[in-house]
PDB file of C-alpha atoms in Angstrom:
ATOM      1  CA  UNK Y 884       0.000   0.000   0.000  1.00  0.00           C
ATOM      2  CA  UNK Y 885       1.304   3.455  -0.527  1.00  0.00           C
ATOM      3  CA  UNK Y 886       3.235   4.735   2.588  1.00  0.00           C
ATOM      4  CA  UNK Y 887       5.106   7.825   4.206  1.00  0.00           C
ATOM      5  CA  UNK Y 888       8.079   7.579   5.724  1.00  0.00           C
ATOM      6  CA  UNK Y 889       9.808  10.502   7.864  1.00  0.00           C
ATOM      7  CA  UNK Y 890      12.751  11.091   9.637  1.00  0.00           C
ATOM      8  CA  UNK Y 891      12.138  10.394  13.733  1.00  0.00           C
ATOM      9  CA  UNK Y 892      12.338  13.242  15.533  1.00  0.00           C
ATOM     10  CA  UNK Y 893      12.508  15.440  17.611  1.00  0.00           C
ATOM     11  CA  UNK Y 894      15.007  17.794  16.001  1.00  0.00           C
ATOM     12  CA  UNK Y 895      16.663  20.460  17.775  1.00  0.00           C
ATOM     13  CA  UNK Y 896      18.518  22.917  16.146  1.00  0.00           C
ATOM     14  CA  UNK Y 897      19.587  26.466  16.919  1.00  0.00           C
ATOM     15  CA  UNK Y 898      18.155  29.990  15.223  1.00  0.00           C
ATOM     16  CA  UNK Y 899      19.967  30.284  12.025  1.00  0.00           C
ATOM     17  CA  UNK Y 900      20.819  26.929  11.431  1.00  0.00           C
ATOM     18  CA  UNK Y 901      20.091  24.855   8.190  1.00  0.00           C
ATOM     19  CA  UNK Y 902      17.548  22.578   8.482  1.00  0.00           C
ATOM     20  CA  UNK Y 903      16.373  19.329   6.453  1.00  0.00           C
ATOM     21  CA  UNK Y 904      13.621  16.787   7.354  1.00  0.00           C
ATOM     22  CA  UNK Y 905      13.635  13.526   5.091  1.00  0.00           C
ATOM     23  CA  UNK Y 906      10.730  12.385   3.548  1.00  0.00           C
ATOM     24  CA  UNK Y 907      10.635   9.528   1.390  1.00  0.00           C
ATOM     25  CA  UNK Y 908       7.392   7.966  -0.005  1.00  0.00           C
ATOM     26  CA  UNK Y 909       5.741   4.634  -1.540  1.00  0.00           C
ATOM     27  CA  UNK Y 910       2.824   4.712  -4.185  1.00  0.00           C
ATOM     28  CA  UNK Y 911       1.513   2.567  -6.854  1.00  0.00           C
ATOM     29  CA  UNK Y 912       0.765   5.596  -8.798  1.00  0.00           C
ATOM     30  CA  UNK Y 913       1.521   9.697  -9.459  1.00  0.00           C
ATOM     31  CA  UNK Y 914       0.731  10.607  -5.893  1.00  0.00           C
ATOM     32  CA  UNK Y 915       0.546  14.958  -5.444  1.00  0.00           C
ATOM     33  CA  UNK Y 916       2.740  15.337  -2.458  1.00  0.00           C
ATOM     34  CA  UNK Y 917       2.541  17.839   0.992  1.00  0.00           C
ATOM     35  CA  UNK Y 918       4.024  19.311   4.064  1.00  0.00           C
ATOM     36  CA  UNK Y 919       1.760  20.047   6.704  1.00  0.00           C
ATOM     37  CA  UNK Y 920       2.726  21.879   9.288  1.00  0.00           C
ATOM     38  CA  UNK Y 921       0.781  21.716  13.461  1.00  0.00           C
ATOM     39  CA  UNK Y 922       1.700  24.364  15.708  1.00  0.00           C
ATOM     40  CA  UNK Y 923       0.571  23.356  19.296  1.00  0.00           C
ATOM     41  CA  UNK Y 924      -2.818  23.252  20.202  1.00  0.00           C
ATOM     42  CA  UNK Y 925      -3.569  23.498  16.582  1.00  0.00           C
ATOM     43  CA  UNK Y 926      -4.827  21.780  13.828  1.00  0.00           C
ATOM     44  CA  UNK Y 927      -2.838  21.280  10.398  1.00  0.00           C
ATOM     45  CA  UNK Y 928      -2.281  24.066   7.882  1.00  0.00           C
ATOM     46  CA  UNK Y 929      -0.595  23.358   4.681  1.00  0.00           C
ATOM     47  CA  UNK Y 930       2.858  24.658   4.037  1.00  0.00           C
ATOM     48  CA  UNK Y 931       3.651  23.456   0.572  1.00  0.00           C
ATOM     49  CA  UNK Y 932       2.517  21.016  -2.140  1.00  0.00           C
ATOM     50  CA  UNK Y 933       3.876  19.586  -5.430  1.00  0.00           C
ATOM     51  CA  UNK Y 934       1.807  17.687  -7.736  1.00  0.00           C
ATOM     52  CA  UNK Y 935       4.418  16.086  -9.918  1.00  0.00           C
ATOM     53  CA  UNK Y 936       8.123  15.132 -10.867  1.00  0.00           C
ATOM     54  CA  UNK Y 937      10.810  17.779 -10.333  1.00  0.00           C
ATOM     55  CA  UNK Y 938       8.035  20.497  -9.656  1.00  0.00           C
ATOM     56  CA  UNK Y 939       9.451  22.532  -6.134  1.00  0.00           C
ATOM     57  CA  UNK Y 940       7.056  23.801  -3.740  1.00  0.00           C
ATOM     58  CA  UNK Y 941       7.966  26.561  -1.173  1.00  0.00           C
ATOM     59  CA  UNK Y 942       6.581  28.901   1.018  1.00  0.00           C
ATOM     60  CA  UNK Y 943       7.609  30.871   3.909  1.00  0.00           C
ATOM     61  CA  UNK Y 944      11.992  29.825   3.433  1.00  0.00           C
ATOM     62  CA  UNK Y 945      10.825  26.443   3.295  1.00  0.00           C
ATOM     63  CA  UNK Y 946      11.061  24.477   0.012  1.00  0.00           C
ATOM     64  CA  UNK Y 947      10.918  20.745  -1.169  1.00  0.00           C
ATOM     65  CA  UNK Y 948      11.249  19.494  -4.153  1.00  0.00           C
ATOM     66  CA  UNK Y 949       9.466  16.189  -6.048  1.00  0.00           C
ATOM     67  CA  UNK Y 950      12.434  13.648  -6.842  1.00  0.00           C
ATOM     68  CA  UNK Y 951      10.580  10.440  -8.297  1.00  0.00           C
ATOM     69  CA  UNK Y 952      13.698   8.518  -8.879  1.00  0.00           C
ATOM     70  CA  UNK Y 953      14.700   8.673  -5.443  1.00  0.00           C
ATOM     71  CA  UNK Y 954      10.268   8.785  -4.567  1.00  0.00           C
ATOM     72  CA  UNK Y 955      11.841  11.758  -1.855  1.00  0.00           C
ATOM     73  CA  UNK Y 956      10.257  15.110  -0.728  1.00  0.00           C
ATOM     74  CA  UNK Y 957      12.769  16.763   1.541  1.00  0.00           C
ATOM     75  CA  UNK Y 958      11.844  20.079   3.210  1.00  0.00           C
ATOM     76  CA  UNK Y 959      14.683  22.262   3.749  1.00  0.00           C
ATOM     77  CA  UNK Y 960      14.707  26.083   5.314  1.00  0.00           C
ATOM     78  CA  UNK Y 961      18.236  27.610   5.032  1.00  0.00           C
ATOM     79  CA  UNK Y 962      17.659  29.583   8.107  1.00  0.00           C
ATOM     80  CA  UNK Y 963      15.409  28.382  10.849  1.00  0.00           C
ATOM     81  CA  UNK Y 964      13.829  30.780  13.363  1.00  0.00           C
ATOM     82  CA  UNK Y 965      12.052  29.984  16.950  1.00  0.00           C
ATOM     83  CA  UNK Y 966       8.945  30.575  15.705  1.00  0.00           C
ATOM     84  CA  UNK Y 967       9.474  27.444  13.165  1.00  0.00           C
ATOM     85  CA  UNK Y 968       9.251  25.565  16.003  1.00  0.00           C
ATOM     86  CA  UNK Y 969       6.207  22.903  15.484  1.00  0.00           C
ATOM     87  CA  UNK Y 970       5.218  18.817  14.572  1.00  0.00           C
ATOM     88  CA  UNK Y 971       6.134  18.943  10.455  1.00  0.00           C
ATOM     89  CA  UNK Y 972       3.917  16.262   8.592  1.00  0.00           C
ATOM     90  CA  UNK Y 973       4.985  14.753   5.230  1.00  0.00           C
ATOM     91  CA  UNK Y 974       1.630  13.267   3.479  1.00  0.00           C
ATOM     92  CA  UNK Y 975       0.684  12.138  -0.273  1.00  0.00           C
ATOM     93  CA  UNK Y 976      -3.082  11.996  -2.134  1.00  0.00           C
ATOM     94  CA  UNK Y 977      -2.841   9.248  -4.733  1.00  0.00           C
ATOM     95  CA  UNK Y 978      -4.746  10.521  -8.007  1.00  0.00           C
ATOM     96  CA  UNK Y 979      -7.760   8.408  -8.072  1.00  0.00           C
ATOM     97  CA  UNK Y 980      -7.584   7.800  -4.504  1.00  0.00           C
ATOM     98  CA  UNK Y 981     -10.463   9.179  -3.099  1.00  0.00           C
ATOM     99  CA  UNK Y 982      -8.569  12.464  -2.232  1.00  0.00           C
ATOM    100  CA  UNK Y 983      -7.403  10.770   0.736  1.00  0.00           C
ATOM    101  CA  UNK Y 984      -4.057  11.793   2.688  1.00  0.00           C
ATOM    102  CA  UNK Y 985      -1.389   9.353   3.623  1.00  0.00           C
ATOM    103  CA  UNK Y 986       0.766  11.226   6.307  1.00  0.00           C
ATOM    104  CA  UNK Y 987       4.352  10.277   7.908  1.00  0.00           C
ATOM    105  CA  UNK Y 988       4.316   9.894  11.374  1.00  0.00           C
ATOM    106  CA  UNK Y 989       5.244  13.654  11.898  1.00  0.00           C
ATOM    107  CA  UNK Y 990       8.407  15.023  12.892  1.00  0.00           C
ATOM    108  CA  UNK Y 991       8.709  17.579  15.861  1.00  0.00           C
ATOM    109  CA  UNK Y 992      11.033  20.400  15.046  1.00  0.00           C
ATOM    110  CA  UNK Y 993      12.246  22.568  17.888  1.00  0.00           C
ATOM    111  CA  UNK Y 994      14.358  25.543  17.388  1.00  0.00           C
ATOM    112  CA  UNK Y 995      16.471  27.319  20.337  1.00  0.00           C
ATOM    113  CA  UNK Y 996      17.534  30.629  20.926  1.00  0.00           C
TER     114      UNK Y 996
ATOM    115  CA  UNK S 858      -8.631  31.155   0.402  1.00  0.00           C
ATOM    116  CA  UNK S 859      -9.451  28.267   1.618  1.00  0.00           C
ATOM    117  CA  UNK S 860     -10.648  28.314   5.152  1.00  0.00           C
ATOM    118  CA  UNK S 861     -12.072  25.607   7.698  1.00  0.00           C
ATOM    119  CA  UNK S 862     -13.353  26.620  10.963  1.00  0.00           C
ATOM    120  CA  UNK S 863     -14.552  23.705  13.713  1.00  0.00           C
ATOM    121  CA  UNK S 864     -16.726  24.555  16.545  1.00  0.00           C
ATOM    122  CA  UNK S 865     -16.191  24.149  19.618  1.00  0.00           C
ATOM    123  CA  UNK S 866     -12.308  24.343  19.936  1.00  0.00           C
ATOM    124  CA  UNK S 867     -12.570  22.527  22.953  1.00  0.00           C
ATOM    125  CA  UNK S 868     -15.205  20.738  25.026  1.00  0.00           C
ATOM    126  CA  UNK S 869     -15.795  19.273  28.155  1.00  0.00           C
ATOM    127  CA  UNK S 870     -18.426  16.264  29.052  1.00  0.00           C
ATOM    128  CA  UNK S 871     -19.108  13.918  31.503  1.00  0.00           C
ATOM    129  CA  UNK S 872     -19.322  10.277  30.856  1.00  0.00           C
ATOM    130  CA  UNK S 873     -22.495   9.315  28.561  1.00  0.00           C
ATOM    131  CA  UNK S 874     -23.653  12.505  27.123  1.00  0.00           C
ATOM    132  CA  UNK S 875     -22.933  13.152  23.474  1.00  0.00           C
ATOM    133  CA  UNK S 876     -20.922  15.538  21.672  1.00  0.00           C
ATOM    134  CA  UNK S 877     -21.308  17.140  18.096  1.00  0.00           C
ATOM    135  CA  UNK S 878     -18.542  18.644  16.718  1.00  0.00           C
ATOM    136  CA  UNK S 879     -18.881  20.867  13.731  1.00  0.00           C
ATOM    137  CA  UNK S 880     -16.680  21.516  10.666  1.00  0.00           C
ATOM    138  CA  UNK S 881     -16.989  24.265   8.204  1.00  0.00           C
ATOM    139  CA  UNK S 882     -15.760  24.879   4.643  1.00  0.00           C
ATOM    140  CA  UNK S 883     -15.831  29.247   5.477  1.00  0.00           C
ATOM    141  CA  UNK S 884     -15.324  30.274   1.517  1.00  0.00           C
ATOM    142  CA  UNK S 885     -15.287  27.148  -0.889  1.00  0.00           C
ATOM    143  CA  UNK S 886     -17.680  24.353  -1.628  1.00  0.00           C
ATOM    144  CA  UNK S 887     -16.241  20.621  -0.364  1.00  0.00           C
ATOM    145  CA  UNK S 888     -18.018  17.652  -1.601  1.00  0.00           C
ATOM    146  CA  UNK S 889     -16.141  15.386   0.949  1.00  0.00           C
ATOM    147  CA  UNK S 890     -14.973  16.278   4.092  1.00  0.00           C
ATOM    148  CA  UNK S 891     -12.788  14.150   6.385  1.00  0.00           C
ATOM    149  CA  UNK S 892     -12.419  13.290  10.177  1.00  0.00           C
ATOM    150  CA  UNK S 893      -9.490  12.601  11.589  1.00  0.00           C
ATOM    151  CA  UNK S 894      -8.329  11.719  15.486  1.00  0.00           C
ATOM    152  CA  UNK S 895      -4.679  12.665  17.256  1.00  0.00           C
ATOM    153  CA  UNK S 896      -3.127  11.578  20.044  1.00  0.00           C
ATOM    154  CA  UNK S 897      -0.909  13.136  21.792  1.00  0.00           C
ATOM    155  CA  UNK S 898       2.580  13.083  19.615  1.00  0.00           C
ATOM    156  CA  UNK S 899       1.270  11.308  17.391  1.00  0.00           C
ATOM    157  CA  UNK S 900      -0.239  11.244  13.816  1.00  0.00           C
ATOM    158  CA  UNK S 901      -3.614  11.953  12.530  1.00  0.00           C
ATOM    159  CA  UNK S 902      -5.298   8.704  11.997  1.00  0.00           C
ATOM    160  CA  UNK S 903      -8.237   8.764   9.751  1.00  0.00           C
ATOM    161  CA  UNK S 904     -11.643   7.719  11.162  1.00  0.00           C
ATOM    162  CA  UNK S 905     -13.635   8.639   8.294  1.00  0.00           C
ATOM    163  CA  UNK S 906     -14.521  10.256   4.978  1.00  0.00           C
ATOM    164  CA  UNK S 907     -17.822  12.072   4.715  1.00  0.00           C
ATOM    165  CA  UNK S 908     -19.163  12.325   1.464  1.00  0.00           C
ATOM    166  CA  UNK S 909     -22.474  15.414   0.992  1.00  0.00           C
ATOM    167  CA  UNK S 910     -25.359  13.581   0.615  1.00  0.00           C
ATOM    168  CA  UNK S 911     -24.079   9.834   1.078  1.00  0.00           C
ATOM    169  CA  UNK S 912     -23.248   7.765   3.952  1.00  0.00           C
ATOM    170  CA  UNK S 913     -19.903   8.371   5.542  1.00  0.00           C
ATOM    171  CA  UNK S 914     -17.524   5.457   4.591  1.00  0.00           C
ATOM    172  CA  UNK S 915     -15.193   4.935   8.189  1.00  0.00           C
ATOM    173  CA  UNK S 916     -11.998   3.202   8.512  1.00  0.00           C
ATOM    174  CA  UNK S 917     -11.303  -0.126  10.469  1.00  0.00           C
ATOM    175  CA  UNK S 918     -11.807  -0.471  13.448  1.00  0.00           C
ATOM    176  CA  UNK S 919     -14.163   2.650  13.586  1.00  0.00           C
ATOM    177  CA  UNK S 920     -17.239   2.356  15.043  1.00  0.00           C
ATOM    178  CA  UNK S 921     -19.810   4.266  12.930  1.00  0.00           C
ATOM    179  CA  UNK S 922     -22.508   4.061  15.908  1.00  0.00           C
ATOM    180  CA  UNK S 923     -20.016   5.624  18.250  1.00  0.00           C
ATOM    181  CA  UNK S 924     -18.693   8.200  15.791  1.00  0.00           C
ATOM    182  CA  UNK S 925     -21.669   9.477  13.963  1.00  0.00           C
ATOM    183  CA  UNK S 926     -20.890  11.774  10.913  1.00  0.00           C
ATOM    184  CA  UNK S 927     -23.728  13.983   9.046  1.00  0.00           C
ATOM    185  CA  UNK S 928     -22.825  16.364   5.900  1.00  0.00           C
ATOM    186  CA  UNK S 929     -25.760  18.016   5.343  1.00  0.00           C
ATOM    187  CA  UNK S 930     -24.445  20.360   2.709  1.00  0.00           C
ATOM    188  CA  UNK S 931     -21.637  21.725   0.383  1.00  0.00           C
ATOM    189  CA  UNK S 932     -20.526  23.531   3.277  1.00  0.00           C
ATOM    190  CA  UNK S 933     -21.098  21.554   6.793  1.00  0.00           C
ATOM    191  CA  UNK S 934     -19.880  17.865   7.948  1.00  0.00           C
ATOM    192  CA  UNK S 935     -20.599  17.084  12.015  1.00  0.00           C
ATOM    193  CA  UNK S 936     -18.789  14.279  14.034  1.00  0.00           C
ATOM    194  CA  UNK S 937     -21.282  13.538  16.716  1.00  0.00           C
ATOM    195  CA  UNK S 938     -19.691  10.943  19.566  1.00  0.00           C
ATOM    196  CA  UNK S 939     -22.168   9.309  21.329  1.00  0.00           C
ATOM    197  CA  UNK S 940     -22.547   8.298  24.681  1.00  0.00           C
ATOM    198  CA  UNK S 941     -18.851   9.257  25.224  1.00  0.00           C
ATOM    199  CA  UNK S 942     -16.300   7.793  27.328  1.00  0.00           C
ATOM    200  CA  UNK S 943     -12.754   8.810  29.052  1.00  0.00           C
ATOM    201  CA  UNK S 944     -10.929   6.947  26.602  1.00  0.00           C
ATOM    202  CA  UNK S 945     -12.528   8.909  23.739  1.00  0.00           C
ATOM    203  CA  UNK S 946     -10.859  11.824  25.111  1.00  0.00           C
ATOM    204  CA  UNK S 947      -9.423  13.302  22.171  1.00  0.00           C
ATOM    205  CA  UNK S 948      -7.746  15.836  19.355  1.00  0.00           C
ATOM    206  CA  UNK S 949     -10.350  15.662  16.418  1.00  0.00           C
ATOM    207  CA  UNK S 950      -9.457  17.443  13.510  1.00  0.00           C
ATOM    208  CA  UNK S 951     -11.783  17.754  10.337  1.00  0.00           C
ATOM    209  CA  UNK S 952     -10.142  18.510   6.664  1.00  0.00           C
ATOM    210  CA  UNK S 953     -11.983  19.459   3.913  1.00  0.00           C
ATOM    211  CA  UNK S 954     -11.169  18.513   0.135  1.00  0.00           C
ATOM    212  CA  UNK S 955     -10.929  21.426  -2.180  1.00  0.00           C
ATOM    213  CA  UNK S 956     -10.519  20.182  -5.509  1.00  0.00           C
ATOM    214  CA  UNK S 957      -8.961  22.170  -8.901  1.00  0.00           C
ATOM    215  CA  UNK S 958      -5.987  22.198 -10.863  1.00  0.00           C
ATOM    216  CA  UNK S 959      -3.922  24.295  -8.620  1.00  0.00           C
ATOM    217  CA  UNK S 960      -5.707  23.768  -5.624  1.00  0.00           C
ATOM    218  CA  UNK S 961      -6.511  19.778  -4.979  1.00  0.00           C
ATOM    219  CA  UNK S 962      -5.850  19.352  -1.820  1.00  0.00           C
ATOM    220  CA  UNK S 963      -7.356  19.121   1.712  1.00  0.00           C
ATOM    221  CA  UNK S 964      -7.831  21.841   4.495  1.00  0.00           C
ATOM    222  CA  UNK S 965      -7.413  21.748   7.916  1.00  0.00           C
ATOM    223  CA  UNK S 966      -9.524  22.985  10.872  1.00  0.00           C
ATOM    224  CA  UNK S 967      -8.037  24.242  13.632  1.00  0.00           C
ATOM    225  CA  UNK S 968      -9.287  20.994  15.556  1.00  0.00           C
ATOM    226  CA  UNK S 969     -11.510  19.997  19.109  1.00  0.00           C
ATOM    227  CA  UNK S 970     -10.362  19.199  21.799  1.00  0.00           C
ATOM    228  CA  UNK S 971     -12.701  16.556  23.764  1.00  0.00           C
ATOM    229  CA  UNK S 972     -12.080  16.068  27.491  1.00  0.00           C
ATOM    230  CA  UNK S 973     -14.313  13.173  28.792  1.00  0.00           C
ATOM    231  CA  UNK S 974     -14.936  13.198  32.744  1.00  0.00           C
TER     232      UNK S 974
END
């Protein structure tokens, strides 16, 4: 079945610092692919999206890009701040699939002064 | 935009009363809706997708008399636990999908937070 696999966390890095969470994925298909991210006490709010090979999402510093020979979707921030501190969620909707979400298991990111 | 709102944020109930939680697409249309449930540090596991209209289908292992899902329209899905019990004591979060060339994906609400006594 198709799968999401992410880096365990947590992560703790300090302000400035470069930062990389590993995503790699399974699917039978041409799955669109996402990074959610949960602040706490909230719910999820998108952060980026790509919906097919080589195509790079990004938004706020962040970026990933959609390698399907390695099936990866990386997110990287050159320069992480405190406030980037939340659970980061790497998730997949197969086409045909019923618009249903596969997500990772999350990976906490915490960022100190 | 795409915005989903979910009402209450958090709730409190004693042990057998019944809770309806409400999700919301604010400023799109969503022909399916989904409920999800968190635990703490964990991932969102899927309990069911709600379709407007149709039956909800649930996952396994979900018990559709327990979790009772309604989408009355384009624009509304409610999660309704019945008869509720510690160990329901939850993070619910609805998404709802928003479909288009540039925009097919889902959308989160900010979540509930159900505390059963």
């Amino acid at each position: 079945g198709d799968s999401v696999t992410q880096m365990e966390g947590p992560v703790t890095l300090s302000e400035e610092a470069f930062l990389t969470i590993n995503c790699t994925y399974t699917a039978t298909g041409y799955p669109s692919l996402f990074w959610y991210v949960q602040y706490p006490g909230e719910g999820l709010q998108l952060l980026l999206k790509a919906t097919k090979a080589d195509d790079k999402g990004s938004n706020k510093g962040f970026e990933a890009t959609y390698r399907k020979e390695t099936t990866s979707f990386h997110l990287e921030k050159g320069s992480v701040q405190v406030s980037d501190s939340a659970v980061y969620f790497c998730a997949l909707i197969l086409t045909g699939g019923g618009n249903k979400l596969t997500f990772g298991t999350g990976t906490q990111l915490k960022v100190e002064l | 935009g795409a915005v989903v709102s979910q009402h209450p944020s958090w709730v409190i109930c004693k042990s057998g009363t019944s809770v309806k939680i409400e999700c919301r697409s604010l400023d799109f249309q969503a022909t399916t809706m989904f409920w999800y449930r968190q635990f703490p540090k964990q991932s969102l596991m899927l309990m069911a997708t709600s379709n407007e209209g149709s039956k909800a289908t649930y996952e396994q292992g979900v018990e559709k008399d327990k979790f009772l899902i309604n989408h009355a329209s384009l624009t509304l899905s409610t999660l309704t636990v019945t008869s509720a019990h510690p160990e329901d004591s939850s993070f619910y979060i609805c998404s709802a999908y928003k479909g288009g060339v540039s925009t097919d994906t889902q959308y989160f609400g900010p979540g509930t937070r159900l505390t059963v006594l």
